[in-house]
Structure formats: structure tokens, C-alpha cells
Short mmCIF file of C-alpha atoms and ligand atoms in Angstrom, two decimals:
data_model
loop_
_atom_site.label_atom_id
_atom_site.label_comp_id
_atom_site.label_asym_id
_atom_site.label_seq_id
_atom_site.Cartn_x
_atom_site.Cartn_y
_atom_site.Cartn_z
CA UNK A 15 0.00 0.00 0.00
CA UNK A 16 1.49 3.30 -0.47
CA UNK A 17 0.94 4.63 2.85
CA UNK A 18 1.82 7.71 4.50
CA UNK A 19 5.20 8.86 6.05
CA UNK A 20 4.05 10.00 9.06
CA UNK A 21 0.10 10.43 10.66
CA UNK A 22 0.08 13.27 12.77
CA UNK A 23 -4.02 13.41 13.23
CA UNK A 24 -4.59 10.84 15.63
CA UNK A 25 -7.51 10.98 18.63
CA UNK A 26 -7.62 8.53 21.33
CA UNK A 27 -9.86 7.34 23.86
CA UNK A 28 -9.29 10.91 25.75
CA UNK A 29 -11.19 12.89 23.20
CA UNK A 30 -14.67 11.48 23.75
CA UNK A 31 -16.05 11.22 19.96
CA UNK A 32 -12.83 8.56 19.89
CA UNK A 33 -11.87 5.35 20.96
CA UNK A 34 -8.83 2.89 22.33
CA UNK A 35 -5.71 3.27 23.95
CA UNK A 36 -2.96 5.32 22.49
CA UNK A 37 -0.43 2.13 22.25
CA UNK A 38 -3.01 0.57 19.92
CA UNK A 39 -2.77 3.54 17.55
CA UNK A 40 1.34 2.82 17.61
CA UNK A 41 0.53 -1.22 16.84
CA UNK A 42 -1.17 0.04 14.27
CA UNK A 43 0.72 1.99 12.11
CA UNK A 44 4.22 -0.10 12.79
CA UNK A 45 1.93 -2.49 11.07
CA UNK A 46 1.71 -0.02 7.98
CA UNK A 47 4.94 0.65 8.27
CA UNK A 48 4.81 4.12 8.96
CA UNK A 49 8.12 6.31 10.25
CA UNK A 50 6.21 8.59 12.53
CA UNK A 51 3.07 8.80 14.46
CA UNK A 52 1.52 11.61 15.90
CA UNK A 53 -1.67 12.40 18.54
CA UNK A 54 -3.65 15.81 18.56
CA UNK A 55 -5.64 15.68 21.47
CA UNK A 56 -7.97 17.89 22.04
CA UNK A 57 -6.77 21.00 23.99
CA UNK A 58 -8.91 22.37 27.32
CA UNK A 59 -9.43 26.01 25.99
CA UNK A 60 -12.94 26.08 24.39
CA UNK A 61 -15.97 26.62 26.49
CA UNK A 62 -18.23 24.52 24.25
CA UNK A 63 -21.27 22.33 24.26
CA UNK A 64 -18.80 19.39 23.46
CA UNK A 65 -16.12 20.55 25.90
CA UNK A 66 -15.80 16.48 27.31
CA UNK A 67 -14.51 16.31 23.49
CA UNK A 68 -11.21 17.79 25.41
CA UNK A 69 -9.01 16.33 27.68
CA UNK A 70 -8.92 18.25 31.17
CA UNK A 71 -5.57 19.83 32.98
CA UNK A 72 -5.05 16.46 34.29
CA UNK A 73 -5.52 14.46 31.30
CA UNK A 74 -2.97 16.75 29.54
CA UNK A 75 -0.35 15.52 32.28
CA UNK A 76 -1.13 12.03 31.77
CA UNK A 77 -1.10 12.26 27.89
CA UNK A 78 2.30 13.90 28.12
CA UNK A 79 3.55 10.92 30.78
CA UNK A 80 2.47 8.45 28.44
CA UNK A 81 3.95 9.57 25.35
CA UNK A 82 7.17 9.20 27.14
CA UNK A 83 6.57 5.77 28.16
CA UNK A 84 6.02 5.08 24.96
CA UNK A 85 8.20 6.41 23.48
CA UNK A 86 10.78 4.51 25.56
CA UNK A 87 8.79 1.42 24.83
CA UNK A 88 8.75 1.62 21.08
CA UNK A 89 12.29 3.22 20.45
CA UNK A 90 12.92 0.74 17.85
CA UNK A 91 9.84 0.42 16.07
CA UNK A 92 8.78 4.10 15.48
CA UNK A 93 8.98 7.77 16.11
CA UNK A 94 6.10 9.09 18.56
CA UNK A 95 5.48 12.73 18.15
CA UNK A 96 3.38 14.88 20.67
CA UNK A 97 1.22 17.23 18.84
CA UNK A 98 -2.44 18.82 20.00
CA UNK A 99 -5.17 20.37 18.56
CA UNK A 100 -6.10 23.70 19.82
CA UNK A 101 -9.59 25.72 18.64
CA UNK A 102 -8.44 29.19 18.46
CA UNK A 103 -10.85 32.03 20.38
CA UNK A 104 -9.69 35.44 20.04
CA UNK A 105 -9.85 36.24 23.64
CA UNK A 106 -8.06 33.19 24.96
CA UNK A 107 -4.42 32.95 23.82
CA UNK A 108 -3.00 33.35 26.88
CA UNK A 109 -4.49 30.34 27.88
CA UNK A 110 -3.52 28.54 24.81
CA UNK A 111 0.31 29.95 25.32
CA UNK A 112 0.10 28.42 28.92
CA UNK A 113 0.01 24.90 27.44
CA UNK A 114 2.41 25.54 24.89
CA UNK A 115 4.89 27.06 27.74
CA UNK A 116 4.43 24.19 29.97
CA UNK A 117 4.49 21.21 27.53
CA UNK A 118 7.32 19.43 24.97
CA UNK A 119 5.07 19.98 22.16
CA UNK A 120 6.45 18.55 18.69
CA UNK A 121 3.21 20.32 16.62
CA UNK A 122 0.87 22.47 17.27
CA UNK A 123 -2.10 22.02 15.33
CA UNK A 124 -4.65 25.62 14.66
CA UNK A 125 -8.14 24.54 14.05
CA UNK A 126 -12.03 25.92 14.04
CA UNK A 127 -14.45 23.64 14.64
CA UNK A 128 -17.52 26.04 14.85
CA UNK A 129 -18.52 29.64 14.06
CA UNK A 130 -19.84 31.87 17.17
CA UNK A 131 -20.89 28.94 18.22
CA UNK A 132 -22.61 26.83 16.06
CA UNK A 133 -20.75 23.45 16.07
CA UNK A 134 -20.64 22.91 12.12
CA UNK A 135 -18.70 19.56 12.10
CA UNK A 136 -20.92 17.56 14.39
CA UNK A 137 -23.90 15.61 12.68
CA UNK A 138 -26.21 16.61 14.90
CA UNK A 139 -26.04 20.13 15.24
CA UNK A 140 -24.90 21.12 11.30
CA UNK A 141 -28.33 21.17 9.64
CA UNK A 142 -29.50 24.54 12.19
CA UNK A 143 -26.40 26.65 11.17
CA UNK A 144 -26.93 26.19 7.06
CA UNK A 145 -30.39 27.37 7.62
CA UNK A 146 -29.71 29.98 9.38
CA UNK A 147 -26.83 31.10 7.84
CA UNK A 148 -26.97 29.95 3.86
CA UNK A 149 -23.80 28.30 2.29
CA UNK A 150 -22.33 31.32 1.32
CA UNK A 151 -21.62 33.35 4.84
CA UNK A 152 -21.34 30.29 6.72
CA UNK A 153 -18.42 29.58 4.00
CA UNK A 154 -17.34 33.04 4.38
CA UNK A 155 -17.75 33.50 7.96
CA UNK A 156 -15.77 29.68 8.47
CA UNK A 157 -12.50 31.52 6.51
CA UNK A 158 -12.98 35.04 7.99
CA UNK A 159 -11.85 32.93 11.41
CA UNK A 160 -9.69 30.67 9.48
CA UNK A 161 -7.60 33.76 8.84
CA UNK A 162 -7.66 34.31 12.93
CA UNK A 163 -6.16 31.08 13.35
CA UNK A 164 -3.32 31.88 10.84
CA UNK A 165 -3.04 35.32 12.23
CA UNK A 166 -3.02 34.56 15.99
CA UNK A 167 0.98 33.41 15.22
CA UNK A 168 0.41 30.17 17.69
CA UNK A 169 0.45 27.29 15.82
CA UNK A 170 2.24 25.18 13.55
CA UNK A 171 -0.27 23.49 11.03
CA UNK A 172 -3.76 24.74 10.10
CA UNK A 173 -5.81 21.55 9.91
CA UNK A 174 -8.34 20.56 7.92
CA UNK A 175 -8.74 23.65 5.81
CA UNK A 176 -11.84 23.50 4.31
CA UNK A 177 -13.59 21.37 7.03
CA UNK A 178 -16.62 23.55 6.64
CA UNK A 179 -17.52 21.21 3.48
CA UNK A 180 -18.24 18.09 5.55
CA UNK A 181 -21.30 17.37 5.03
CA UNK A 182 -21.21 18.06 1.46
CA UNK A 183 -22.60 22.09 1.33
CA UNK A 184 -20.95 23.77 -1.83
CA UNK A 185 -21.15 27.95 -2.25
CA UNK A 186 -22.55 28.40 -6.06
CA UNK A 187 -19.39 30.59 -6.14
CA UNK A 188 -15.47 29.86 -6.26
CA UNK A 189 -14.52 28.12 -2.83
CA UNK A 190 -10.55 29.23 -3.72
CA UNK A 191 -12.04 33.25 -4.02
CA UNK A 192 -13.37 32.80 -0.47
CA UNK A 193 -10.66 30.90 1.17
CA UNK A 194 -8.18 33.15 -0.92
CA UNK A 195 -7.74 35.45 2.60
CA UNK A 196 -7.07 32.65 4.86
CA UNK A 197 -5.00 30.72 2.60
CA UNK A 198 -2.55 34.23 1.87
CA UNK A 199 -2.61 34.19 5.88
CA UNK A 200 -1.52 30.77 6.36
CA UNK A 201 1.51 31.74 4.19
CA UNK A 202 2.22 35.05 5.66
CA UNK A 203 2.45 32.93 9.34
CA UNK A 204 4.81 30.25 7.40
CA UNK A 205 2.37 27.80 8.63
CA UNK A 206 2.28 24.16 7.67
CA UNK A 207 -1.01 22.83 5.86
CA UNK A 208 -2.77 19.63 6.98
CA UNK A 209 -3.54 17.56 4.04
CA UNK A 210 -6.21 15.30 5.87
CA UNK A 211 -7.65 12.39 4.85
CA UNK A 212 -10.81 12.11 6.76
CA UNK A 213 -12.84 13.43 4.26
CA UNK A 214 -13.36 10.63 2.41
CA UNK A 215 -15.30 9.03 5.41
CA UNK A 216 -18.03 12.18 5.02
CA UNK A 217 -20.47 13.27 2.28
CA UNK A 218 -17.99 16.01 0.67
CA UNK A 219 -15.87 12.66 0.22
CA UNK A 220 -12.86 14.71 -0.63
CA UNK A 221 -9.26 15.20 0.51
CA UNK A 222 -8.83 18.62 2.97
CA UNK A 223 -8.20 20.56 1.24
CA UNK A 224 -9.31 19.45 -1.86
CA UNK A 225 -7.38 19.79 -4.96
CA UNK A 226 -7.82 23.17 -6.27
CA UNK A 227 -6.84 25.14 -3.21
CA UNK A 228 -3.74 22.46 -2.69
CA UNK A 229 -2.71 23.42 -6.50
CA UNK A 230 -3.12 27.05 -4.97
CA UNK A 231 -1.51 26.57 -1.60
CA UNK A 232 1.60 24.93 -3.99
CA UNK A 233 2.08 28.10 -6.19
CA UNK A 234 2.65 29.53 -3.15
CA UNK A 235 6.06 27.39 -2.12
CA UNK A 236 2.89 25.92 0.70
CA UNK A 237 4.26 23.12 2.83
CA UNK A 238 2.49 20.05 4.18
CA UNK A 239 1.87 17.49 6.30
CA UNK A 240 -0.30 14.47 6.44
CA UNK A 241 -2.83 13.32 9.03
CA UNK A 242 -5.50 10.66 8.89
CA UNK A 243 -7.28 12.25 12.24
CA UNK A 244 -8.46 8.88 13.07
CA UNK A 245 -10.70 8.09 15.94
CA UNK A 246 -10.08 4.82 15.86
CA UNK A 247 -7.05 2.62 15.17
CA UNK A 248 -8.56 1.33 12.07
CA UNK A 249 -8.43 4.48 10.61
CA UNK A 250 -4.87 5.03 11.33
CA UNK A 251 -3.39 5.97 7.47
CA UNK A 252 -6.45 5.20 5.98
CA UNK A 253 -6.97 6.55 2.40
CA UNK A 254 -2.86 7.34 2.34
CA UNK A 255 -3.17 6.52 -1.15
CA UNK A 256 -5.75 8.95 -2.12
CA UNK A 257 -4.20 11.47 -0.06
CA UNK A 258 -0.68 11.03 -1.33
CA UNK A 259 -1.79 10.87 -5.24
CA UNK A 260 -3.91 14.39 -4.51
CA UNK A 261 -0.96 15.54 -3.22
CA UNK A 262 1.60 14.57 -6.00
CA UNK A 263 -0.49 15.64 -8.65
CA UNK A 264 -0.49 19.35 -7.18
CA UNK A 265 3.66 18.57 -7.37
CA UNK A 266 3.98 18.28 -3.81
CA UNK A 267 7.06 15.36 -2.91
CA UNK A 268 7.78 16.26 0.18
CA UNK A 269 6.11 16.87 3.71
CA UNK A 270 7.20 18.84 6.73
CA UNK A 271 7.80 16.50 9.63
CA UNK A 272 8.73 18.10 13.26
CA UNK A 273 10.31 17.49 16.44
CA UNK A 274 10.41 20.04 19.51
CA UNK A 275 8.23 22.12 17.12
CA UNK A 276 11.47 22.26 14.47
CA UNK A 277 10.57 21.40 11.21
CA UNK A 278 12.51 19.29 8.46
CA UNK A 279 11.68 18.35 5.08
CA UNK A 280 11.39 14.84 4.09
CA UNK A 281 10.36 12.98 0.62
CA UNK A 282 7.60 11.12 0.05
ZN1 LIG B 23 -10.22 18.88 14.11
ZN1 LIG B 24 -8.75 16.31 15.14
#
């Protein structure tokens, strides 16, 4: 199978929408013969609805005491990276820079999950917001904080870039003009883009980002990394193929891989 490098999207058991222990994420991709694995949990810092989807202070200690032990365990077999996944809220950072002052991060992952509230990327709650909202401003509005996330200066890889197409919604209008902003903002903050392979497990069946803005994000000199964000070890490099071909075909041949939040280039 031509598999991924590295998978730096993985959720455990911690994140509540997710299952199994972190070791049996590791199993897993030694099996596919991956050279790096990586978690983003969910970080404590949003005061949602879903907030049990994040782990709590305490949790974060544990994660972090865990990747060392395995780390230690698996020395041989594979490289186990530390990233998280924070939602970015304008009036929060300095409770997002605790974490990232009192942690050995490798990644930090910038994401938005919902828009002023309204958790898009959860089955049961999307249908509400594109009624209220119409494709086209919830598309805008979805980039508008995109460019927030790039701006803020905090993270290391925007993922999922066009998540706001899960469910399958299209604008009648250019997706590229509207995520034009956030994508010239990603650049400016020399952040990393997420090519993400989950999806092709929802109705817009697609790559994140899909191939047009990728092809734009190239002409750019973009950079990228590769993440599955599994919730379950099953998922662990699943649709790598897809994923990787996408990627090629927008001339990509190498991904950004990180340790200590220092980045290197490696082929693919
Ligand atoms: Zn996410
Ligand atoms: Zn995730």
C-alpha cells in the first residue's frame, strides 16, 4: 500500500467522539509501516457544548507521561510525536500559550471547529447553522476565522482547511475566491497545511483541502503534512493513497515532519 510517512491526526480514547488506547494507535501503524506517528488531542481552551470532546488539565499531564513511556517502549519500532489540537478564540491565547509554555510539544495544530458557536462539524447540530446562515456566509464567515487562526501566530499546522464542506454544502461561487484570505494568511504565518484524509469518510468525500486550493496553496512554495485524524485505530493511514496521489499531482514530494516544534523536510 502506499501509505503515509508520518500520521500526525490521531484521537484517542481521551477525546470522547474517539476510541482505544494510544499504544493501539502505535501497533497500528508499525503495522503499515509508517516512520512517525503523531496524537492531537484535544486541547482544554474552548468553552463549548462538546467541551468532554477535550481532555482536562489532568488528562494533559497524563497524555504527556504516556507519550514518554512510549516512546521509551517503542524506540525501535517508530517515532512518537506529541502534537495537540487547539480551537483558536480570540480572547483566549494566553491560555492557549500556557500549554504551549508548559508542555514538549512537537506540533501544534490551529483549528475551528464552529462559528460563534454553532458546532458545524458535528452531525447533529450542522443542519440549524446552514439554515440559518446559507452556504455562502457560513463559508465566508468559516474563513474570515480561518484567517484568525493563521493570524493569531500560535500554531504550527492549520488543519483541515476546508472542514466547513463536511457534510457536502458547496457555495454556487469559487470556494478558492473565499478561502483566498485565509489561505494568503496561512503563508504570511509560514504555517504548515494539513492535508487530511478524513474526508473521504463524510459526504464532501474529498481530501482537505481538496485539490484546487492544494494546487493554490503549492504556487505559493505551501508546505504540508499528512494526518488521517483517526478516531479509531482502524483508521490510522487510511486513504494514504488517495491522499498522497492528490498531493503529487499538485507537485507536492515532500512533507514537513517536526520534532520540539522544528521542522525538516522529508520525501515522500
Ligand atoms: Zn479537528
Ligand atoms: Zn482532530
Amino acid at each position: 500500500m502506499d501509505s503515509f510517512p508520518i500520521d500526525y491526526h490521531l484521537h484517542t480514547k481521551w477525546c470522547e467522539h474517539a476510541s482505544a488506547e494510544m499504544r493501539d494507535y502505535v501497533e497500528r501503524a508499525i503495522e503499515l509501516g509508517l516512520n512517525e506517528v503523531g496524537f492531537a488531542v484535544h486541547m482544554p481552551v474552548k468553552d463549548q457544548p462538546h467541551e468532554k470532546d477535550s481532555l482536562t488539565e489532568r488528562e494533559v499531564e497524563k497524555y504527556a507521561s504516556e507519550i514518554e513511556k512510549l516512546r521509551g517502549e517503542y524506540a525501535s519500532g517508530i517515532k512518537i510525536r506529541m502534537g495537540a489540537e487547539f480551537d483558536y478564540y480570540r480572547e483566549k491565547p494566553s491560555k492557549i500559550e500556557r500549554y504551549i509554555a508548559a508542555y514538549d510539544f512537537d506540533y501544534l495544530y490551529g483549528s475551528m471547529h464552529d462559528i460563534d458557536g454553532w458546532l458545524f462539524d458535528w452531525a447533529e447540530y450542522a443542519d440549524e447553522g446552514w439554515k440559518k446562515l446559507g452556504v455562502e456566509e457560513a463559508y465566508e464567515k468559516y474563513f474570515k476565522l480561518l484567517v484568525t487562526v493563521a493570524e493569531c501566530g500560535l500554531f504550527d499546522i492549520l488543519s483541515h482547511f476546508d472542514l466547513i464542506k463536511k457534510f457536502g454544502q458547496r457555495p454556487a461561487g469559487s470556494v478558492l475566491l473565499l478561502a483566498e484570505p485565509a489561505l494568503a494568511a496561512a503563508a504570511a504565518a509560514g504555517m504548515v497545511l494539513e492535508l487530511n484524509s478524513s474526508g473521504w469518510r463524510f459526504p464532501c468525500a474529498e481530501l482537505y483541502p481538496s485539490p484546487e486550493i492544494l494546487v493554490s496553496w503549492r504556487q505559493r512554495g505551501g508546505t504540508i503534512t499528512f494526518g488521517s485524524d483517526a478516531h479509531c485505530p482502524k483508521d490510522v493511514g487510511r486513504d494514504s493513497a488517495r491522499a498522497l496521489q492528490v498531493a503529487r499531482q499538485a507537485g507536492f514530494d515532500q512533507c514537513v515532519v517536526f520534532e520540539k516544534r522544528q521542522r525538516k523536510l522529508i520525501e515522500f
